[in-house]
Amino acid sequence: MSSPLWISEADVVAMMDIGDAIKALEKALLAEARGEANNMVKTHVAWGDGATLHAIGAVFPNEEFAGTKTWAHTKGGATPLLILFDSETGRLKAIIEAFALGQLRTASASGVATNLLAAKDATDFAMIGTGKQALSQVAAVVAVRPIKRIRVFGPNAERREQFAARVKQEFEIETIAGRSVAETVAGASIITVATRATEPILAAEMIAKGAHINAIGAIVPSRAEIARDVLERCDQIVVDSVPQAQKLSRELMDFFGAADQEGWKQVRSLADLVAAGESRGVSDDLTLFKSLGMGISDLALGIELYRKARAEGLGREFAHPEKAALRLRREVGQTV
């Protein structure tokens, strides 16, 4: 029986790019829609000045994989790890360093949603936020639409100029640093918002008819990016996990109310949309994908990475954890 693998950040980026991640996620979402994958609703606990401990997970019984990703987000940083188990035996299969995996997972969800919900001829993209998720979010949109112009905004002028230059160099697409959220999104056909805002920053009056929005930054109830009037204009609202949105998205909870209220019936899961093969309607005003991150996404990419690592001889094997007998009696002279 194989020893478990430790798969490093370097292994992850060597084996997977954004296109690979989008394909892996689409496959997993179809499995979810068929009832072949089960998601664990994300849970978190907060302490101190904005620190949070997170855990998400999923199981693919037909693939014989179960897994969970966990991380503590603090001002000093975070160390996300994805842990893969055999769903039949419970044996440990792998531990995957999940900085890059997390970015690929979040970006691939936006890529899948954008491919289904954005206009096919969308060429003008606005990226709000210049943090660690932003570059991969740009990559996801560029991967699925013929983008000709990118506008970016973040509150720090120096950082947004640097980010705009990086985007232009990376994708060889005209890229402009905006001076405000409103200026940056004006006329854009696709908008991605990835910030740590605690109050809404994107209002309906800023957005052109026919736009698609990816809202990925507000993943706990203490944050919000999208104003209520944006939701009022949306003809389609799609989330990665409806139960999770009912628990964690302040924007949607404030708009639709309690989880058992009628309004939630118009919110669809990304898996249902993928399975139906549906796209935006010709008369749709705005479409919105609200991403909170879900275990199925992480596990989908983790399974692909594990299989590639085994096939390509990557990763480092380590000893499987073994049980040890408990010490049931105190030694003489030992105090409690």
Short mmCIF file of C-alpha atoms in Angstrom, two decimals:
data_model
loop_
_atom_site.label_atom_id
_atom_site.label_comp_id
_atom_site.label_asym_id
_atom_site.label_seq_id
_atom_site.Cartn_x
_atom_site.Cartn_y
_atom_site.Cartn_z
CA MET A 1 0.00 0.00 0.00
CA SER A 2 1.42 3.38 -1.03
CA SER A 3 2.76 5.78 1.54
CA PRO A 4 1.04 9.19 1.65
CA LEU A 5 2.47 12.05 -0.39
CA TRP A 6 3.46 15.54 0.71
CA ILE A 7 2.79 17.73 -2.37
CA SER A 8 4.54 21.10 -2.22
CA GLU A 9 3.67 24.48 -3.72
CA ALA A 10 6.35 23.91 -6.35
CA ASP A 11 4.76 20.58 -7.29
CA VAL A 12 1.31 22.19 -7.55
CA VAL A 13 2.35 24.97 -9.93
CA ALA A 14 4.41 22.51 -12.00
CA MET A 15 1.41 20.25 -12.54
CA MET A 16 -1.57 22.60 -12.94
CA ASP A 17 -2.44 25.86 -14.72
CA ILE A 18 -5.73 27.78 -14.81
CA GLY A 19 -7.01 25.85 -17.84
CA ASP A 20 -6.38 22.53 -16.09
CA ALA A 21 -8.13 23.83 -12.98
CA ILE A 22 -11.23 24.94 -14.92
CA LYS A 23 -11.53 21.51 -16.58
CA ALA A 24 -11.11 19.71 -13.26
CA LEU A 25 -13.77 21.86 -11.61
CA GLU A 26 -16.27 21.43 -14.45
CA LYS A 27 -15.88 17.66 -14.13
CA ALA A 28 -16.42 17.85 -10.36
CA LEU A 29 -19.47 20.09 -10.67
CA LEU A 30 -21.08 17.58 -13.03
CA ALA A 31 -20.39 14.88 -10.44
CA GLU A 32 -22.00 17.05 -7.76
CA ALA A 33 -25.08 17.60 -9.93
CA ARG A 34 -25.39 13.81 -10.40
CA GLY A 35 -25.18 13.26 -6.65
CA GLU A 36 -21.70 11.73 -6.87
CA ALA A 37 -20.00 14.34 -4.69
CA ASN A 38 -21.06 15.77 -1.34
CA ASN A 39 -19.98 19.13 0.02
CA MET A 40 -19.28 19.96 3.66
CA VAL A 41 -20.63 23.41 4.45
CA LYS A 42 -17.78 25.74 5.31
CA THR A 43 -17.33 26.56 8.97
CA HIS A 44 -15.24 29.21 10.67
CA VAL A 45 -14.52 30.81 14.02
CA ALA A 46 -13.24 34.36 14.54
CA TRP A 47 -11.06 35.89 17.23
CA GLY A 48 -9.01 38.97 17.95
CA ASP A 49 -8.74 41.64 15.28
CA GLY A 50 -10.13 39.89 12.21
CA ALA A 51 -8.42 36.49 12.61
CA THR A 52 -10.42 33.47 11.42
CA LEU A 53 -10.01 29.69 11.43
CA HIS A 54 -11.66 27.97 8.44
CA ALA A 55 -12.50 24.39 7.48
CA ILE A 56 -14.14 23.13 4.29
CA GLY A 57 -14.34 19.66 2.81
CA ALA A 58 -16.02 17.20 0.48
CA VAL A 59 -16.25 13.55 -0.47
CA PHE A 60 -16.22 11.86 -3.89
CA PRO A 61 -17.24 8.27 -2.94
CA ASN A 62 -17.02 6.94 -6.51
CA GLU A 63 -13.46 8.26 -6.73
CA GLU A 64 -12.62 6.93 -3.24
CA PHE A 65 -11.51 10.35 -2.03
CA ALA A 66 -12.53 12.46 0.94
CA GLY A 67 -10.74 15.63 1.93
CA THR A 68 -10.68 18.77 3.99
CA LYS A 69 -8.84 22.07 3.69
CA THR A 70 -8.12 24.16 6.73
CA TRP A 71 -6.27 27.37 7.48
CA ALA A 72 -5.98 30.11 10.08
CA HIS A 73 -6.15 33.58 8.50
CA THR A 74 -4.29 36.09 10.66
CA LYS A 75 -2.55 39.43 10.24
CA GLY A 76 0.67 37.46 10.28
CA GLY A 77 -0.42 35.28 7.36
CA ALA A 78 -1.93 31.84 6.81
CA THR A 79 -0.83 28.28 5.97
CA PRO A 80 -3.61 26.47 4.09
CA LEU A 81 -3.34 22.69 3.80
CA LEU A 82 -5.53 20.24 1.88
CA ILE A 83 -5.65 16.76 3.43
CA LEU A 84 -6.76 13.83 1.26
CA PHE A 85 -8.09 10.56 2.68
CA ASP A 86 -9.22 7.28 1.15
CA SER A 87 -13.00 7.39 1.53
CA GLU A 88 -13.18 3.58 1.88
CA THR A 89 -10.43 2.97 4.43
CA GLY A 90 -9.82 6.39 5.98
CA ARG A 91 -6.09 6.11 5.25
CA LEU A 92 -4.20 9.29 4.60
CA LYS A 93 -3.37 9.76 0.90
CA ALA A 94 -1.78 13.18 0.73
CA ILE A 95 -1.19 16.56 2.30
CA ILE A 96 -1.06 19.35 -0.26
CA GLU A 97 0.33 22.82 0.40
CA ALA A 98 -2.61 24.92 -0.73
CA PHE A 99 -1.62 28.55 -1.37
CA ALA A 100 -1.54 28.14 -5.16
CA LEU A 101 -4.27 25.49 -5.07
CA GLY A 102 -6.56 27.94 -3.28
CA GLN A 103 -5.96 30.62 -5.89
CA LEU A 104 -6.53 28.13 -8.72
CA ARG A 105 -9.70 26.82 -7.08
CA THR A 106 -11.20 30.27 -6.58
CA ALA A 107 -10.17 31.46 -10.03
CA SER A 108 -11.45 28.34 -11.78
CA ALA A 109 -14.90 28.82 -10.21
CA SER A 110 -14.99 32.35 -11.63
CA GLY A 111 -13.82 30.96 -14.96
CA VAL A 112 -16.62 28.38 -15.10
CA ALA A 113 -19.24 30.96 -14.06
CA THR A 114 -17.95 33.59 -16.50
CA ASN A 115 -17.98 31.10 -19.35
CA LEU A 116 -21.66 30.36 -18.67
CA LEU A 117 -22.96 33.79 -17.68
CA ALA A 118 -20.93 36.49 -19.45
CA ALA A 119 -21.79 37.63 -22.97
CA LYS A 120 -19.89 35.55 -25.53
CA ASP A 121 -18.41 38.66 -27.12
CA ALA A 122 -17.43 40.33 -23.83
CA THR A 123 -14.12 42.14 -24.32
CA ASP A 124 -13.97 44.77 -21.53
CA PHE A 125 -13.05 43.49 -18.07
CA ALA A 126 -12.82 45.33 -14.73
CA MET A 127 -10.88 43.88 -11.80
CA ILE A 128 -11.61 45.45 -8.41
CA GLY A 129 -8.96 44.42 -5.90
CA THR A 130 -5.23 43.94 -6.35
CA GLY A 131 -4.52 41.37 -3.63
CA LYS A 132 -3.29 37.79 -3.76
CA GLN A 133 -6.35 36.48 -5.63
CA ALA A 134 -6.47 39.21 -8.27
CA LEU A 135 -3.94 37.98 -10.85
CA SER A 136 -5.41 34.48 -11.02
CA GLN A 137 -8.89 35.99 -11.31
CA VAL A 138 -7.73 37.96 -14.34
CA ALA A 139 -6.25 34.76 -15.78
CA ALA A 140 -9.56 32.92 -15.38
CA VAL A 141 -11.55 35.55 -17.27
CA VAL A 142 -8.92 35.86 -20.01
CA ALA A 143 -9.01 32.06 -20.39
CA VAL A 144 -12.71 32.02 -21.32
CA ARG A 145 -13.40 35.36 -23.07
CA PRO A 146 -11.64 37.40 -25.82
CA ILE A 147 -10.67 40.25 -23.51
CA LYS A 148 -9.18 43.31 -25.24
CA ARG A 149 -9.08 45.78 -22.34
CA ILE A 150 -8.58 45.34 -18.61
CA ARG A 151 -9.17 48.04 -16.01
CA VAL A 152 -8.01 47.57 -12.42
CA PHE A 153 -8.62 49.36 -9.15
CA GLY A 154 -7.39 49.11 -5.60
CA PRO A 155 -7.35 51.80 -2.90
CA ASN A 156 -3.55 52.08 -2.85
CA ALA A 157 -2.44 54.11 -5.90
CA GLU A 158 1.09 52.69 -6.01
CA ARG A 159 -0.10 49.09 -5.74
CA ARG A 160 -2.75 49.47 -8.44
CA GLU A 161 -0.24 50.99 -10.85
CA GLN A 162 2.16 48.15 -10.15
CA PHE A 163 -0.63 45.60 -10.55
CA ALA A 164 -1.76 47.14 -13.85
CA ALA A 165 1.80 46.91 -15.15
CA ARG A 166 2.04 43.27 -14.05
CA VAL A 167 -1.26 42.39 -15.74
CA LYS A 168 -0.22 44.09 -18.98
CA GLN A 169 3.10 42.28 -18.99
CA GLU A 170 1.60 38.90 -18.12
CA PHE A 171 -1.31 38.88 -20.56
CA GLU A 172 -0.19 41.37 -23.23
CA ILE A 173 -3.58 43.12 -23.08
CA GLU A 174 -4.20 46.85 -22.74
CA THR A 175 -4.46 47.48 -19.00
CA ILE A 176 -5.46 50.72 -17.26
CA ALA A 177 -5.38 51.64 -13.56
CA GLY A 178 -8.66 53.35 -12.61
CA ARG A 179 -9.00 56.09 -10.02
CA SER A 180 -12.20 54.79 -8.43
CA VAL A 181 -14.50 51.77 -8.44
CA ALA A 182 -17.10 53.65 -10.50
CA GLU A 183 -14.59 54.79 -13.12
CA THR A 184 -13.08 51.31 -13.37
CA VAL A 185 -16.34 49.40 -13.90
CA ALA A 186 -18.08 51.94 -16.17
CA GLY A 187 -19.13 50.15 -19.34
CA ALA A 188 -17.37 46.89 -18.41
CA SER A 189 -19.00 43.68 -19.65
CA ILE A 190 -17.36 41.55 -16.94
CA ILE A 191 -16.56 42.71 -13.39
CA THR A 192 -14.72 40.73 -10.72
CA VAL A 193 -14.64 42.03 -7.15
CA ALA A 194 -12.04 40.50 -4.83
CA THR A 195 -11.58 42.74 -1.80
CA ARG A 196 -11.72 42.68 2.00
CA ALA A 197 -14.43 45.35 2.08
CA THR A 198 -16.71 45.33 5.10
CA GLU A 199 -19.38 47.48 3.43
CA PRO A 200 -20.65 47.38 -0.19
CA ILE A 201 -18.42 49.12 -2.75
CA LEU A 202 -20.21 48.16 -6.00
CA ALA A 203 -23.57 49.88 -6.65
CA ALA A 204 -26.09 49.34 -9.44
CA GLU A 205 -25.71 52.84 -10.91
CA MET A 206 -22.07 52.07 -11.72
CA ILE A 207 -22.79 48.98 -13.84
CA ALA A 208 -23.71 48.79 -17.52
CA LYS A 209 -26.66 46.70 -18.67
CA GLY A 210 -25.69 43.19 -19.67
CA ALA A 211 -22.68 42.88 -17.37
CA HIS A 212 -21.65 39.75 -15.51
CA ILE A 213 -20.22 40.06 -11.96
CA ASN A 214 -17.98 37.66 -10.04
CA ALA A 215 -18.10 38.55 -6.33
CA ILE A 216 -15.46 36.56 -4.49
CA GLY A 217 -14.10 38.65 -1.63
CA ALA A 218 -16.80 38.68 1.06
CA ILE A 219 -16.61 35.09 2.33
CA VAL A 220 -17.69 35.68 5.95
CA PRO A 221 -20.67 37.64 7.33
CA SER A 222 -18.46 40.49 8.53
CA ARG A 223 -17.70 41.47 4.91
CA ALA A 224 -19.74 42.77 1.97
CA GLU A 225 -18.91 44.02 -1.53
CA ILE A 226 -22.20 44.11 -3.47
CA ALA A 227 -24.95 46.65 -2.72
CA ARG A 228 -28.58 45.60 -2.45
CA ASP A 229 -29.57 47.48 -5.61
CA VAL A 230 -27.14 45.35 -7.63
CA LEU A 231 -28.99 42.23 -6.50
CA GLU A 232 -32.29 43.87 -7.42
CA ARG A 233 -31.07 44.18 -11.03
CA CYS A 234 -29.81 40.59 -11.30
CA ASP A 235 -31.74 38.21 -13.53
CA GLN A 236 -29.54 35.31 -12.48
CA ILE A 237 -27.84 34.81 -9.10
CA VAL A 238 -25.56 31.78 -8.92
CA VAL A 239 -23.49 30.57 -5.96
CA ASP A 240 -21.00 27.76 -5.49
CA SER A 241 -23.05 26.36 -2.59
CA VAL A 242 -26.57 27.53 -1.67
CA PRO A 243 -26.48 26.23 1.96
CA GLN A 244 -23.12 27.93 2.39
CA ALA A 245 -24.42 31.23 1.01
CA GLN A 246 -27.34 31.04 3.41
CA LYS A 247 -24.86 30.83 6.27
CA LEU A 248 -21.96 33.05 5.21
CA SER A 249 -23.00 35.67 2.62
CA ARG A 250 -24.22 38.80 4.40
CA GLU A 251 -25.17 40.35 1.06
CA LEU A 252 -27.52 37.49 0.15
CA MET A 253 -28.77 36.89 3.70
CA ASP A 254 -29.76 40.56 4.03
CA PHE A 255 -31.44 40.48 0.61
CA PHE A 256 -33.32 37.16 0.81
CA GLY A 257 -33.75 36.80 4.57
CA ALA A 258 -33.72 33.49 6.45
CA ALA A 259 -32.72 30.29 4.67
CA ASP A 260 -36.30 29.01 4.56
CA GLN A 261 -37.74 32.08 2.84
CA GLU A 262 -39.16 31.93 -0.68
CA GLY A 263 -36.66 34.28 -2.31
CA TRP A 264 -33.83 31.78 -2.01
CA LYS A 265 -35.52 29.58 -4.63
CA GLN A 266 -34.20 31.89 -7.36
CA VAL A 267 -30.59 31.31 -6.27
CA ARG A 268 -28.98 28.47 -8.24
CA SER A 269 -25.86 26.44 -7.62
CA LEU A 270 -23.00 26.51 -10.10
CA ALA A 271 -23.27 22.70 -10.35
CA ASP A 272 -26.90 22.94 -11.52
CA LEU A 273 -25.94 25.54 -14.10
CA VAL A 274 -23.08 23.39 -15.45
CA ALA A 275 -25.27 20.28 -15.59
CA ALA A 276 -28.01 22.14 -17.46
CA GLY A 277 -25.50 23.71 -19.84
CA GLU A 278 -27.37 26.97 -19.50
CA SER A 279 -26.02 30.44 -20.19
CA ARG A 280 -27.25 34.01 -19.85
CA GLY A 281 -30.56 34.87 -21.47
CA VAL A 282 -30.67 37.40 -24.30
CA SER A 283 -32.76 39.76 -22.18
CA ASP A 284 -30.78 39.39 -18.95
CA ASP A 285 -29.69 42.64 -17.34
CA LEU A 286 -27.08 41.61 -14.75
CA THR A 287 -25.84 38.16 -13.79
CA LEU A 288 -23.98 37.46 -10.56
CA PHE A 289 -21.76 34.64 -9.38
CA LYS A 290 -21.24 34.76 -5.62
CA SER A 291 -18.27 32.64 -4.60
CA LEU A 292 -17.56 31.62 -1.03
CA GLY A 293 -15.22 28.73 -1.70
CA MET A 294 -16.35 25.13 -1.24
CA GLY A 295 -14.75 21.82 -0.45
CA ILE A 296 -15.77 20.18 -3.74
CA SER A 297 -13.65 22.73 -5.61
CA ASP A 298 -10.56 22.13 -3.48
CA LEU A 299 -10.97 18.37 -3.56
CA ALA A 300 -11.53 18.35 -7.34
CA LEU A 301 -8.17 20.01 -7.90
CA GLY A 302 -6.52 17.97 -5.15
CA ILE A 303 -7.56 14.67 -6.74
CA GLU A 304 -6.12 15.73 -10.10
CA LEU A 305 -2.89 16.87 -8.46
CA TYR A 306 -2.57 13.63 -6.49
CA ARG A 307 -3.02 11.49 -9.59
CA LYS A 308 -0.57 13.58 -11.61
CA ALA A 309 1.97 13.42 -8.79
CA ARG A 310 1.74 9.62 -8.69
CA ALA A 311 2.03 9.40 -12.49
CA GLU A 312 4.93 11.86 -12.74
CA GLY A 313 6.87 10.85 -9.65
CA LEU A 314 6.35 14.17 -7.88
CA GLY A 315 5.67 14.80 -4.22
CA ARG A 316 7.54 13.34 -1.24
CA GLU A 317 6.42 10.14 0.44
CA PHE A 318 6.31 10.03 4.23
CA ALA A 319 5.36 7.44 6.80
CA HIS A 320 1.67 6.85 7.35
CA PRO A 321 0.51 7.78 10.87
CA GLU A 322 0.38 4.72 13.14
CA LYS A 323 -1.43 4.21 16.41
CA ALA A 324 0.54 4.11 19.65
CA ALA A 325 -0.56 2.65 22.98
CA LEU A 326 -1.77 5.17 25.54
CA ARG A 327 0.02 5.57 28.85
CA LEU A 328 -2.84 4.82 31.24
CA ARG A 329 -0.97 5.05 34.56
CA ARG A 330 1.16 7.87 35.93
CA GLU A 331 4.76 7.20 36.74
CA VAL A 332 5.73 7.13 40.42
CA GLY A 333 6.27 10.67 41.68
CA GLN A 334 4.46 12.27 38.71
CA THR A 335 1.86 14.90 39.66
CA VAL A 336 -1.24 16.02 37.79
#
